[in-house]
PDB file of C-alpha atoms in Angstrom:
ATOM      1  CA  MET A   1    -162.201   4.822 126.957  1.00 49.00           C
ATOM      2  CA  ARG A   2    -162.029   8.138 125.699  1.00 53.00           C
ATOM      3  CA  GLU A   3    -165.878   9.579 126.562  1.00 52.00           C
ATOM      4  CA  PRO A   4    -167.388  10.819 122.556  1.00 53.00           C
ATOM      5  CA  MET A   5    -167.021  13.884 121.255  1.00 49.00           C
ATOM      6  CA  PRO A   6    -169.890  15.637 119.549  1.00 49.00           C
ATOM      7  CA  GLU A   7    -171.038  18.404 121.306  1.00 67.00           C
ATOM      8  CA  ALA A   8    -172.127  22.136 120.307  1.00 69.00           C
ATOM      9  CA  THR A   9    -170.473  23.762 122.481  1.00 77.00           C
ATOM     10  CA  ARG A  10    -167.181  21.419 122.511  1.00 86.00           C
ATOM     11  CA  ARG A  11    -164.210  22.446 121.156  1.00 91.00           C
ATOM     12  CA  PRO A  12    -161.871  19.840 119.278  1.00 92.00           C
ATOM     13  CA  ARG A  13    -158.152  20.020 119.398  1.00 92.00           C
ATOM     14  CA  ARG A  14    -155.555  18.400 117.309  1.00 91.00           C
ATOM     15  CA  LEU A  15    -154.032  15.735 118.906  1.00 89.00           C
ATOM     16  CA  ALA A  16    -149.880  17.539 120.020  1.00 89.00           C
ATOM     17  CA  GLY A  17    -147.852  17.085 116.849  1.00 88.00           C
ATOM     18  CA  THR A  18    -149.527  16.216 114.325  1.00 89.00           C
ATOM     19  CA  SER A  19    -149.459  17.436 110.696  1.00 87.00           C
ATOM     20  CA  LEU A  20    -150.730  17.300 106.912  1.00 87.00           C
ATOM     21  CA  GLU A  21    -148.980  17.078 103.630  1.00 87.00           C
ATOM     22  CA  GLN A  22    -151.051  17.515 100.553  1.00 85.00           C
ATOM     23  CA  ARG A  23    -150.659  14.342  98.200  1.00 83.00           C
ATOM     24  CA  GLY A  24    -152.968  15.280  95.623  1.00 80.00           C
ATOM     25  CA  ASP A  25    -156.287  15.003  96.295  1.00 78.00           C
ATOM     26  CA  HIS A  26    -156.128  14.384  99.447  1.00 84.00           C
ATOM     27  CA  VAL A  27    -154.486  15.463 102.754  1.00 88.00           C
ATOM     28  CA  ILE A  28    -152.184  12.757 104.374  1.00 89.00           C
ATOM     29  CA  VAL A  29    -152.741  13.943 108.273  1.00 90.00           C
ATOM     30  CA  ARG A  30    -149.822  12.843 109.901  1.00 88.00           C
ATOM     31  CA  ASP A  31    -148.376  11.655 113.899  1.00 84.00           C
ATOM     32  CA  ALA A  32    -145.816  13.063 115.312  1.00 81.00           C
ATOM     33  CA  ASP A  33    -143.967  10.346 115.195  1.00 84.00           C
ATOM     34  CA  HIS A  34    -144.296  11.133 111.482  1.00 81.00           C
ATOM     35  CA  ASN A  35    -146.966   8.192 111.166  1.00 84.00           C
ATOM     36  CA  VAL A  36    -149.515   7.976 108.515  1.00 81.00           C
ATOM     37  CA  MET A  37    -153.177   8.297 110.609  1.00 82.00           C
ATOM     38  CA  LEU A  38    -156.316   9.528 107.771  1.00 89.00           C
ATOM     39  CA  ALA A  39    -156.823  10.951 104.788  1.00 90.00           C
ATOM     40  CA  LEU A  40    -158.329  14.173 104.047  1.00 91.00           C
ATOM     41  CA  ASN A  41    -160.740  15.066 101.986  1.00 88.00           C
ATOM     42  CA  GLU A  42    -160.866  19.524 101.189  1.00 86.00           C
ATOM     43  CA  SER A  43    -163.566  19.561 103.409  1.00 88.00           C
ATOM     44  CA  ALA A  44    -162.307  17.138 105.889  1.00 92.00           C
ATOM     45  CA  ALA A  45    -159.017  18.755 105.776  1.00 91.00           C
ATOM     46  CA  ALA A  46    -160.485  22.519 105.843  1.00 92.00           C
ATOM     47  CA  LEU A  47    -162.566  21.180 109.752  1.00 93.00           C
ATOM     48  CA  TRP A  48    -158.814  19.608 111.167  1.00 92.00           C
ATOM     49  CA  GLU A  49    -157.768  23.217 110.264  1.00 91.00           C
ATOM     50  CA  LEU A  50    -160.294  24.674 112.670  1.00 94.00           C
ATOM     51  CA  CYS A  51    -159.738  21.970 115.129  1.00 94.00           C
ATOM     52  CA  ASP A  52    -157.699  23.880 117.398  1.00 92.00           C
ATOM     53  CA  GLY A  53    -158.851  23.537 121.146  1.00 92.00           C
ATOM     54  CA  SER A  54    -161.130  27.305 120.547  1.00 92.00           C
ATOM     55  CA  THR A  55    -162.952  26.602 118.354  1.00 94.00           C
ATOM     56  CA  THR A  56    -166.788  25.658 119.348  1.00 94.00           C
ATOM     57  CA  ILE A  57    -168.685  22.614 116.919  1.00 93.00           C
ATOM     58  CA  GLU A  58    -171.119  25.355 116.592  1.00 94.00           C
ATOM     59  CA  GLU A  59    -168.715  27.646 115.072  1.00 95.00           C
ATOM     60  CA  MET A  60    -167.379  25.111 112.762  1.00 95.00           C
ATOM     61  CA  VAL A  61    -170.952  24.863 111.412  1.00 95.00           C
ATOM     62  CA  SER A  62    -172.197  28.389 111.375  1.00 94.00           C
ATOM     63  CA  ALA A  63    -169.262  29.248 108.888  1.00 95.00           C
ATOM     64  CA  ILE A  64    -169.398  25.925 107.072  1.00 94.00           C
ATOM     65  CA  CYS A  65    -173.378  26.987 107.154  1.00 93.00           C
ATOM     66  CA  GLU A  66    -171.764  30.017 105.914  1.00 92.00           C
ATOM     67  CA  VAL A  67    -170.236  29.500 102.702  1.00 92.00           C
ATOM     68  CA  SER A  68    -172.188  26.967 101.545  1.00 88.00           C
ATOM     69  CA  SER A  69    -176.301  26.342 100.418  1.00 79.00           C
ATOM     70  CA  ILE A  70    -176.683  23.412 103.001  1.00 86.00           C
ATOM     71  CA  ALA A  71    -178.939  23.567 105.965  1.00 90.00           C
ATOM     72  CA  ALA A  72    -177.336  23.895 109.300  1.00 92.00           C
ATOM     73  CA  SER A  73    -178.911  20.039 110.670  1.00 94.00           C
ATOM     74  CA  ARG A  74    -176.741  18.462 107.541  1.00 93.00           C
ATOM     75  CA  ALA A  75    -174.182  20.495 108.377  1.00 93.00           C
ATOM     76  CA  ARG A  76    -173.834  19.647 112.358  1.00 94.00           C
ATOM     77  CA  ASP A  77    -174.153  15.598 111.147  1.00 94.00           C
ATOM     78  CA  ASP A  78    -171.162  15.839 108.464  1.00 93.00           C
ATOM     79  CA  VAL A  79    -169.270  18.860 111.053  1.00 94.00           C
ATOM     80  CA  GLU A  80    -169.963  15.586 113.509  1.00 93.00           C
ATOM     81  CA  ARG A  81    -169.408  12.609 111.818  1.00 93.00           C
ATOM     82  CA  THR A  82    -166.330  13.981 110.358  1.00 94.00           C
ATOM     83  CA  LEU A  83    -165.037  14.227 113.729  1.00 93.00           C
ATOM     84  CA  ALA A  84    -165.755  11.045 114.662  1.00 92.00           C
ATOM     85  CA  GLU A  85    -163.897   9.749 112.485  1.00 92.00           C
ATOM     86  CA  PHE A  86    -161.290  12.011 113.738  1.00 92.00           C
ATOM     87  CA  GLU A  87    -161.481  10.889 118.237  1.00 90.00           C
ATOM     88  CA  ARG A  88    -162.125   7.250 115.953  1.00 90.00           C
ATOM     89  CA  ALA A  89    -158.424   7.747 114.711  1.00 88.00           C
ATOM     90  CA  GLY A  90    -157.018   9.138 118.073  1.00 87.00           C
ATOM     91  CA  LEU A  91    -156.635  12.411 117.005  1.00 88.00           C
ATOM     92  CA  LEU A  92    -158.216  14.676 118.929  1.00 88.00           C
ATOM     93  CA  VAL A  93    -158.472  15.084 122.127  1.00 81.00           C
ATOM     94  CA  ALA A  94    -161.747  17.190 123.511  1.00 59.00           C
ATOM     95  CA  ILE A  95    -162.110  20.768 126.181  1.00 54.00           C
ATOM     96  CA  ASP A  96    -165.088  21.566 127.684  1.00 51.00           C
ATOM     97  CA  ILE A  97    -164.694  25.787 128.585  1.00 46.00           C
TER      98      ILE A  97
ATOM     99  CA  MET B   1    -181.569  27.896  76.147  1.00 48.00           C
ATOM    100  CA  GLY B   2    -180.907  24.729  76.652  1.00 45.00           C
ATOM    101  CA  SER B   3    -181.185  23.659  80.574  1.00 58.00           C
ATOM    102  CA  SER B   4    -178.069  22.757  79.754  1.00 81.00           C
ATOM    103  CA  THR B   5    -175.868  25.909  79.136  1.00 93.00           C
ATOM    104  CA  THR B   6    -175.261  27.968  82.022  1.00 96.00           C
ATOM    105  CA  THR B   7    -176.038  31.936  80.459  1.00 97.00           C
ATOM    106  CA  VAL B   8    -173.921  33.732  81.815  1.00 97.00           C
ATOM    107  CA  VAL B   9    -173.104  38.049  82.620  1.00 98.00           C
ATOM    108  CA  LEU B  10    -170.319  39.439  82.672  1.00 97.00           C
ATOM    109  CA  GLY B  11    -168.765  42.308  84.677  1.00 96.00           C
ATOM    110  CA  GLY B  12    -165.130  43.689  85.896  1.00 93.00           C
ATOM    111  CA  GLY B  13    -163.584  46.748  84.596  1.00 87.00           C
ATOM    112  CA  MET B  14    -161.652  45.943  82.770  1.00 90.00           C
ATOM    113  CA  PRO B  15    -162.535  45.698  78.865  1.00 92.00           C
ATOM    114  CA  ALA B  16    -159.682  43.412  78.263  1.00 92.00           C
ATOM    115  CA  VAL B  17    -160.215  40.736  81.212  1.00 91.00           C
ATOM    116  CA  LEU B  18    -163.973  40.641  79.873  1.00 93.00           C
ATOM    117  CA  GLU B  19    -163.460  39.888  75.941  1.00 95.00           C
ATOM    118  CA  VAL B  20    -160.820  37.337  77.196  1.00 94.00           C
ATOM    119  CA  LEU B  21    -163.289  35.600  79.106  1.00 95.00           C
ATOM    120  CA  ASP B  22    -166.531  35.871  76.872  1.00 96.00           C
ATOM    121  CA  PHE B  23    -163.825  34.503  74.068  1.00 96.00           C
ATOM    122  CA  ALA B  24    -163.146  31.904  76.437  1.00 96.00           C
ATOM    123  CA  LEU B  25    -166.631  30.934  77.286  1.00 96.00           C
ATOM    124  CA  SER B  26    -168.194  31.331  74.381  1.00 93.00           C
ATOM    125  CA  ARG B  27    -166.258  27.815  72.763  1.00 94.00           C
ATOM    126  CA  ARG B  28    -167.601  25.987  75.068  1.00 95.00           C
ATOM    127  CA  PRO B  29    -171.879  24.442  74.763  1.00 94.00           C
ATOM    128  CA  THR B  30    -172.917  24.631  77.628  1.00 95.00           C
ATOM    129  CA  VAL B  31    -172.229  27.926  78.007  1.00 97.00           C
ATOM    130  CA  ALA B  32    -173.642  31.224  76.543  1.00 96.00           C
ATOM    131  CA  VAL B  33    -172.073  34.666  77.287  1.00 97.00           C
ATOM    132  CA  LEU B  34    -175.183  36.751  76.932  1.00 97.00           C
ATOM    133  CA  GLY B  35    -173.002  40.331  77.802  1.00 95.00           C
ATOM    134  CA  TRP B  36    -170.761  42.547  79.523  1.00 95.00           C
ATOM    135  CA  ASN B  37    -170.899  45.309  80.973  1.00 95.00           C
ATOM    136  CA  LEU B  38    -168.000  47.808  82.846  1.00 95.00           C
ATOM    137  CA  SER B  39    -170.268  49.678  85.341  1.00 95.00           C
ATOM    138  CA  VAL B  40    -171.341  47.798  88.411  1.00 96.00           C
ATOM    139  CA  PRO B  41    -174.888  50.013  87.951  1.00 97.00           C
ATOM    140  CA  GLY B  42    -174.523  48.276  84.148  1.00 97.00           C
ATOM    141  CA  THR B  43    -173.958  45.219  85.563  1.00 97.00           C
ATOM    142  CA  VAL B  44    -176.632  45.437  87.682  1.00 98.00           C
ATOM    143  CA  ASP B  45    -179.024  45.916  85.540  1.00 97.00           C
ATOM    144  CA  GLN B  46    -178.116  43.421  82.848  1.00 97.00           C
ATOM    145  CA  VAL B  47    -178.895  41.370  85.434  1.00 98.00           C
ATOM    146  CA  ALA B  48    -181.962  42.107  86.120  1.00 97.00           C
ATOM    147  CA  ALA B  49    -182.606  42.981  82.498  1.00 97.00           C
ATOM    148  CA  ARG B  50    -181.969  39.018  80.638  1.00 96.00           C
ATOM    149  CA  ASN B  51    -181.933  36.948  84.593  1.00 96.00           C
ATOM    150  CA  PRO B  52    -178.121  34.720  83.457  1.00 97.00           C
ATOM    151  CA  ASP B  53    -178.094  32.215  86.140  1.00 97.00           C
ATOM    152  CA  VAL B  54    -174.628  33.029  86.896  1.00 98.00           C
ATOM    153  CA  ALA B  55    -172.781  35.866  86.225  1.00 98.00           C
ATOM    154  CA  LEU B  56    -168.931  35.947  86.314  1.00 97.00           C
ATOM    155  CA  VAL B  57    -167.662  39.631  87.941  1.00 97.00           C
ATOM    156  CA  CYS B  58    -164.056  40.486  89.225  1.00 96.00           C
ATOM    157  CA  ALA B  59    -162.657  40.878  93.026  1.00 94.00           C
ATOM    158  CA  ASP B  60    -161.997  45.069  92.446  1.00 84.00           C
ATOM    159  CA  LEU B  61    -160.457  46.098  90.266  1.00 84.00           C
ATOM    160  CA  PRO B  62    -159.124  49.332  89.303  1.00 83.00           C
ATOM    161  CA  HIS B  63    -162.883  50.837  89.042  1.00 86.00           C
ATOM    162  CA  TRP B  64    -164.683  48.477  89.974  1.00 92.00           C
ATOM    163  CA  ASP B  65    -166.051  47.719  93.330  1.00 95.00           C
ATOM    164  CA  GLY B  66    -166.810  43.627  92.562  1.00 95.00           C
ATOM    165  CA  ILE B  67    -168.151  43.149  96.337  1.00 96.00           C
ATOM    166  CA  LYS B  68    -170.510  45.575  95.707  1.00 96.00           C
ATOM    167  CA  ALA B  69    -170.906  44.569  92.279  1.00 97.00           C
ATOM    168  CA  CYS B  70    -171.866  40.879  93.362  1.00 97.00           C
ATOM    169  CA  ALA B  71    -174.006  42.398  97.016  1.00 97.00           C
ATOM    170  CA  ASP B  72    -176.081  44.864  94.464  1.00 97.00           C
ATOM    171  CA  ILE B  73    -177.152  41.850  92.451  1.00 98.00           C
ATOM    172  CA  LYS B  74    -177.791  39.487  95.072  1.00 97.00           C
ATOM    173  CA  ARG B  75    -179.637  41.873  96.522  1.00 96.00           C
ATOM    174  CA  LEU B  76    -182.414  42.244  92.959  1.00 97.00           C
ATOM    175  CA  GLY B  77    -183.501  39.080  94.848  1.00 95.00           C
ATOM    176  CA  THR B  78    -183.484  36.759  91.823  1.00 95.00           C
ATOM    177  CA  PRO B  79    -182.205  33.029  91.407  1.00 96.00           C
ATOM    178  CA  THR B  80    -178.720  34.297  89.635  1.00 97.00           C
ATOM    179  CA  ARG B  81    -175.930  32.625  91.322  1.00 97.00           C
ATOM    180  CA  VAL B  82    -172.406  35.040  91.215  1.00 98.00           C
ATOM    181  CA  ILE B  83    -168.972  33.861  91.205  1.00 98.00           C
ATOM    182  CA  VAL B  84    -166.321  36.214  91.754  1.00 97.00           C
ATOM    183  CA  ILE B  85    -163.123  35.794  90.488  1.00 96.00           C
ATOM    184  CA  GLY B  86    -160.003  37.136  92.419  1.00 94.00           C
ATOM    185  CA  SER B  87    -156.610  36.091  93.528  1.00 91.00           C
ATOM    186  CA  GLU B  88    -155.715  32.830  95.719  1.00 85.00           C
ATOM    187  CA  GLU B  89    -153.331  35.050  97.910  1.00 82.00           C
ATOM    188  CA  ASP B  90    -156.662  37.582  98.548  1.00 89.00           C
ATOM    189  CA  GLN B  91    -158.331  35.853 101.560  1.00 91.00           C
ATOM    190  CA  ALA B  92    -159.693  39.646 103.059  1.00 93.00           C
ATOM    191  CA  THR B  93    -161.953  39.660  99.094  1.00 94.00           C
ATOM    192  CA  LEU B  94    -162.858  36.237  99.396  1.00 96.00           C
ATOM    193  CA  ILE B  95    -164.302  36.362 103.382  1.00 95.00           C
ATOM    194  CA  SER B  96    -166.462  39.974 101.501  1.00 95.00           C
ATOM    195  CA  ALA B  97    -167.350  38.178  98.389  1.00 96.00           C
ATOM    196  CA  VAL B  98    -168.490  35.430 100.662  1.00 95.00           C
ATOM    197  CA  LYS B  99    -170.469  38.073 103.221  1.00 93.00           C
ATOM    198  CA  ALA B 100    -171.670  39.752  99.836  1.00 94.00           C
ATOM    199  CA  GLY B 101    -173.047  37.088  99.227  1.00 95.00           C
ATOM    200  CA  ALA B 102    -171.217  34.661  96.583  1.00 96.00           C
ATOM    201  CA  ASP B 103    -172.173  31.550  95.896  1.00 96.00           C
ATOM    202  CA  GLY B 104    -168.881  30.784  94.663  1.00 96.00           C
ATOM    203  CA  TYR B 105    -164.844  31.541  94.441  1.00 97.00           C
ATOM    204  CA  VAL B 106    -162.244  31.353  91.350  1.00 96.00           C
ATOM    205  CA  THR B 107    -159.193  32.552  90.797  1.00 94.00           C
ATOM    206  CA  VAL B 108    -157.075  33.940  88.464  1.00 91.00           C
ATOM    207  CA  ALA B 109    -154.832  31.125  87.875  1.00 91.00           C
ATOM    208  CA  ASP B 110    -157.732  28.271  87.652  1.00 93.00           C
ATOM    209  CA  SER B 111    -158.087  27.148  83.888  1.00 94.00           C
ATOM    210  CA  VAL B 112    -161.241  27.763  81.842  1.00 95.00           C
ATOM    211  CA  ASP B 113    -161.375  24.449  82.431  1.00 95.00           C
ATOM    212  CA  ASP B 114    -162.000  25.160  86.140  1.00 95.00           C
ATOM    213  CA  LEU B 115    -164.082  28.063  85.749  1.00 96.00           C
ATOM    214  CA  VAL B 116    -166.304  26.435  83.799  1.00 97.00           C
ATOM    215  CA  ASP B 117    -166.969  23.600  85.992  1.00 96.00           C
ATOM    216  CA  ALA B 118    -168.033  26.505  88.507  1.00 97.00           C
ATOM    217  CA  LEU B 119    -169.844  27.993  86.737  1.00 97.00           C
ATOM    218  CA  HIS B 120    -172.209  24.640  86.098  1.00 96.00           C
ATOM    219  CA  GLN B 121    -171.403  23.672  90.565  1.00 95.00           C
ATOM    220  CA  VAL B 122    -172.960  27.120  91.326  1.00 96.00           C
ATOM    221  CA  CYS B 123    -175.902  25.949  88.790  1.00 94.00           C
ATOM    222  CA  ARG B 124    -176.466  22.916  90.647  1.00 93.00           C
ATOM    223  CA  GLY B 125    -177.211  24.233  93.788  1.00 91.00           C
ATOM    224  CA  GLU B 126    -173.331  24.118  95.408  1.00 92.00           C
ATOM    225  CA  SER B 127    -171.946  26.526  96.276  1.00 93.00           C
ATOM    226  CA  ARG B 128    -167.391  26.295  95.443  1.00 94.00           C
ATOM    227  CA  ILE B 129    -164.850  27.807  97.187  1.00 94.00           C
ATOM    228  CA  PRO B 130    -160.881  26.491  96.148  1.00 91.00           C
ATOM    229  CA  SER B 131    -160.043  23.716  98.651  1.00 87.00           C
ATOM    230  CA  LEU B 132    -156.830  25.201  99.909  1.00 85.00           C
ATOM    231  CA  MET B 133    -158.889  28.200 101.019  1.00 91.00           C
ATOM    232  CA  LEU B 134    -161.471  27.196 102.257  1.00 92.00           C
ATOM    233  CA  GLY B 135    -159.938  26.212 106.259  1.00 91.00           C
ATOM    234  CA  SER B 136    -158.410  30.408 106.230  1.00 91.00           C
ATOM    235  CA  LEU B 137    -162.436  31.371 105.010  1.00 95.00           C
ATOM    236  CA  LEU B 138    -163.741  29.187 107.619  1.00 96.00           C
ATOM    237  CA  ARG B 139    -161.855  31.062 109.801  1.00 95.00           C
ATOM    238  CA  GLY B 140    -161.397  33.815 108.887  1.00 95.00           C
ATOM    239  CA  LEU B 141    -165.365  33.885 109.357  1.00 96.00           C
ATOM    240  CA  ILE B 142    -165.294  32.489 112.474  1.00 96.00           C
ATOM    241  CA  GLU B 143    -163.197  34.719 113.909  1.00 95.00           C
ATOM    242  CA  LEU B 144    -165.752  37.849 112.331  1.00 92.00           C
ATOM    243  CA  ARG B 145    -168.504  35.766 113.660  1.00 92.00           C
ATOM    244  CA  ARG B 146    -166.475  36.389 117.652  1.00 94.00           C
ATOM    245  CA  GLU B 147    -166.046  39.958 116.678  1.00 92.00           C
ATOM    246  CA  ASP B 148    -169.538  40.379 115.935  1.00 89.00           C
ATOM    247  CA  ASP B 149    -171.157  39.359 119.302  1.00 89.00           C
ATOM    248  CA  ALA B 150    -168.018  41.580 121.021  1.00 92.00           C
ATOM    249  CA  ALA B 151    -169.263  44.322 119.539  1.00 91.00           C
ATOM    250  CA  LEU B 152    -172.355  42.958 120.163  1.00 90.00           C
ATOM    251  CA  GLU B 153    -172.364  42.547 123.645  1.00 91.00           C
ATOM    252  CA  ARG B 154    -170.774  46.153 123.847  1.00 92.00           C
ATOM    253  CA  PHE B 155    -173.591  47.690 122.414  1.00 92.00           C
ATOM    254  CA  THR B 156    -176.268  46.355 124.834  1.00 90.00           C
ATOM    255  CA  SER B 157    -174.790  47.366 127.667  1.00 93.00           C
ATOM    256  CA  LEU B 158    -176.229  50.860 126.406  1.00 93.00           C
ATOM    257  CA  GLY B 159    -178.494  51.691 128.141  1.00 93.00           C
ATOM    258  CA  ASN B 160    -181.939  52.788 125.700  1.00 91.00           C
ATOM    259  CA  ARG B 161    -180.996  56.711 126.431  1.00 93.00           C
ATOM    260  CA  GLU B 162    -177.675  56.273 125.054  1.00 94.00           C
ATOM    261  CA  ARG B 163    -179.113  53.522 122.341  1.00 92.00           C
ATOM    262  CA  GLU B 164    -181.634  56.699 121.276  1.00 92.00           C
ATOM    263  CA  VAL B 165    -178.190  59.344 121.095  1.00 94.00           C
ATOM    264  CA  LEU B 166    -175.519  56.744 119.781  1.00 93.00           C
ATOM    265  CA  GLU B 167    -178.935  56.949 116.878  1.00 91.00           C
ATOM    266  CA  GLU B 168    -178.206  60.227 116.132  1.00 92.00           C
ATOM    267  CA  LEU B 169    -175.021  60.143 116.860  1.00 92.00           C
ATOM    268  CA  VAL B 170    -173.949  58.661 113.967  1.00 90.00           C
ATOM    269  CA  THR B 171    -176.835  60.215 111.469  1.00 89.00           C
ATOM    270  CA  GLY B 172    -173.765  63.452 112.035  1.00 89.00           C
ATOM    271  CA  LEU B 173    -175.408  65.409 114.625  1.00 92.00           C
ATOM    272  CA  ASP B 174    -173.661  67.182 116.971  1.00 92.00           C
ATOM    273  CA  ASN B 175    -174.647  67.767 121.279  1.00 93.00           C
ATOM    274  CA  HIS B 176    -176.376  70.754 120.585  1.00 94.00           C
ATOM    275  CA  ALA B 177    -178.267  69.237 117.834  1.00 95.00           C
ATOM    276  CA  ILE B 178    -178.818  66.096 119.626  1.00 95.00           C
ATOM    277  CA  ALA B 179    -180.258  67.980 121.919  1.00 95.00           C
ATOM    278  CA  ALA B 180    -182.271  69.707 121.143  1.00 95.00           C
ATOM    279  CA  LYS B 181    -183.530  67.036 119.177  1.00 94.00           C
ATOM    280  CA  LEU B 182    -184.257  64.652 122.558  1.00 94.00           C
ATOM    281  CA  HIS B 183    -185.375  67.769 124.674  1.00 95.00           C
ATOM    282  CA  LEU B 184    -181.355  66.503 126.820  1.00 94.00           C
ATOM    283  CA  SER B 185    -179.469  69.510 127.457  1.00 94.00           C
ATOM    284  CA  PRO B 186    -176.026  69.366 125.717  1.00 94.00           C
ATOM    285  CA  HIS B 187    -174.556  68.827 129.018  1.00 95.00           C
ATOM    286  CA  THR B 188    -176.682  65.994 129.447  1.00 95.00           C
ATOM    287  CA  VAL B 189    -176.546  64.622 125.945  1.00 95.00           C
ATOM    288  CA  ARG B 190    -171.793  65.115 126.530  1.00 95.00           C
ATOM    289  CA  THR B 191    -172.309  62.535 129.503  1.00 96.00           C
ATOM    290  CA  HIS B 192    -174.406  60.039 127.901  1.00 96.00           C
ATOM    291  CA  THR B 193    -171.587  59.967 124.293  1.00 96.00           C
ATOM    292  CA  GLN B 194    -168.432  60.132 126.709  1.00 96.00           C
ATOM    293  CA  ASN B 195    -170.631  56.514 128.366  1.00 96.00           C
ATOM    294  CA  ILE B 196    -171.387  54.810 124.593  1.00 96.00           C
ATOM    295  CA  LEU B 197    -167.742  55.931 123.743  1.00 95.00           C
ATOM    296  CA  ALA B 198    -166.497  53.392 126.978  1.00 96.00           C
ATOM    297  CA  LYS B 199    -168.670  51.300 126.463  1.00 95.00           C
ATOM    298  CA  LEU B 200    -168.329  50.992 123.379  1.00 94.00           C
ATOM    299  CA  GLY B 201    -164.078  50.469 124.022  1.00 93.00           C
ATOM    300  CA  VAL B 202    -164.634  53.404 120.892  1.00 95.00           C
ATOM    301  CA  HIS B 203    -162.055  56.700 121.385  1.00 94.00           C
ATOM    302  CA  SER B 204    -164.435  59.320 119.195  1.00 93.00           C
ATOM    303  CA  ARG B 205    -167.673  59.832 117.480  1.00 92.00           C
ATOM    304  CA  LEU B 206    -166.053  57.983 114.305  1.00 92.00           C
ATOM    305  CA  GLU B 207    -165.215  55.364 114.847  1.00 94.00           C
ATOM    306  CA  ALA B 208    -168.776  54.765 116.526  1.00 94.00           C
ATOM    307  CA  ALA B 209    -170.351  56.047 113.595  1.00 92.00           C
ATOM    308  CA  ARG B 210    -167.558  53.354 111.992  1.00 92.00           C
ATOM    309  CA  PHE B 211    -168.064  50.700 115.105  1.00 92.00           C
ATOM    310  CA  VAL B 212    -172.242  50.694 114.077  1.00 91.00           C
ATOM    311  CA  PHE B 213    -171.502  50.166 110.739  1.00 89.00           C
ATOM    312  CA  GLU B 214    -169.297  48.532 111.005  1.00 87.00           C
ATOM    313  CA  HIS B 215    -170.699  45.145 113.051  1.00 86.00           C
ATOM    314  CA  ASP B 216    -173.787  46.201 111.015  1.00 81.00           C
ATOM    315  CA  LEU B 217    -176.353  47.374 114.245  1.00 82.00           C
ATOM    316  CA  LEU B 218    -177.375  49.596 111.615  1.00 71.00           C
ATOM    317  CA  SER B 219    -180.651  46.969 110.316  1.00 71.00           C
ATOM    318  CA  ARG B 220    -179.640  44.317 113.335  1.00 71.00           C
ATOM    319  CA  PHE B 221    -181.572  46.857 115.497  1.00 69.00           C
ATOM    320  CA  GLY B 222    -182.834  49.384 113.705  1.00 63.00           C
ATOM    321  CA  ILE B 223    -180.139  52.548 114.631  1.00 61.00           C
ATOM    322  CA  GLY B 224    -179.872  55.360 112.135  1.00 52.00           C
ATOM    323  CA  ASP B 225    -183.378  53.995 110.257  1.00 52.00           C
ATOM    324  CA  ARG B 226    -185.934  56.986 111.668  1.00 49.00           C
TER     325      ARG B 226
END
């Protein structure tokens, strides 16, 4: 069983072979076999782009706070909720550096 | 104005652009354009005097620095929100706008309806970033933060005397003037300067000064404030 993800210093990374496809207002995540895994709204799609294995959750939260007027605690909750959704869909691996 | 009307001041370097924006926005019942200005100081003065809900400013144009306009308006400390209008491919301008305190960014490809939506959205206290630019914006901000952190690490490796010399160096003083001011020998100042350049990873006094300004060490550590 995979270990639960979010902690500020973790660096989530997308599974290899996944790809994005714009479809109307949403972005579709496909796995390596082109199966549709998840539909993302624009904020989640932006977060998905940051799941490169080098960006920490804390960096994601700080950047989101810089472009929006939401509090850090709410930004952190949003990020962790979204990452948990990626994780549940089996789309992330997490590495600690 | 009624509470459902968003008041706007426009700023930009091209009269034709501002006239078209004024005309298009003034036809909308929920928007009232209070005025527009072609210069940055004039726009900032108009915002200070009329206190609009939103200042809508063009990004860089000939004779117009939209990022400076944004920063100067935010520096007023009034509740006015700022939206910058720029190109959808211009990631650098978007990042600069956000760093200058912009509450929103709309692109020249957006419709007037989009613009009106953006005005109301920032008035509600939300931010407005084009969805297709959001991911790369966040990436750009993270990279800038990393560069700042790396710069800070280099800066904090300086000793106290080196910081004092750097503080004088960024004001443009030469080694003899710095030596006289800090009661050091010119030779000692030269040694400190060489160490400063090596520790900051720069090759000249000019680069050292740029390093200080680019990473905002002036306000973070009071360098150059004396």
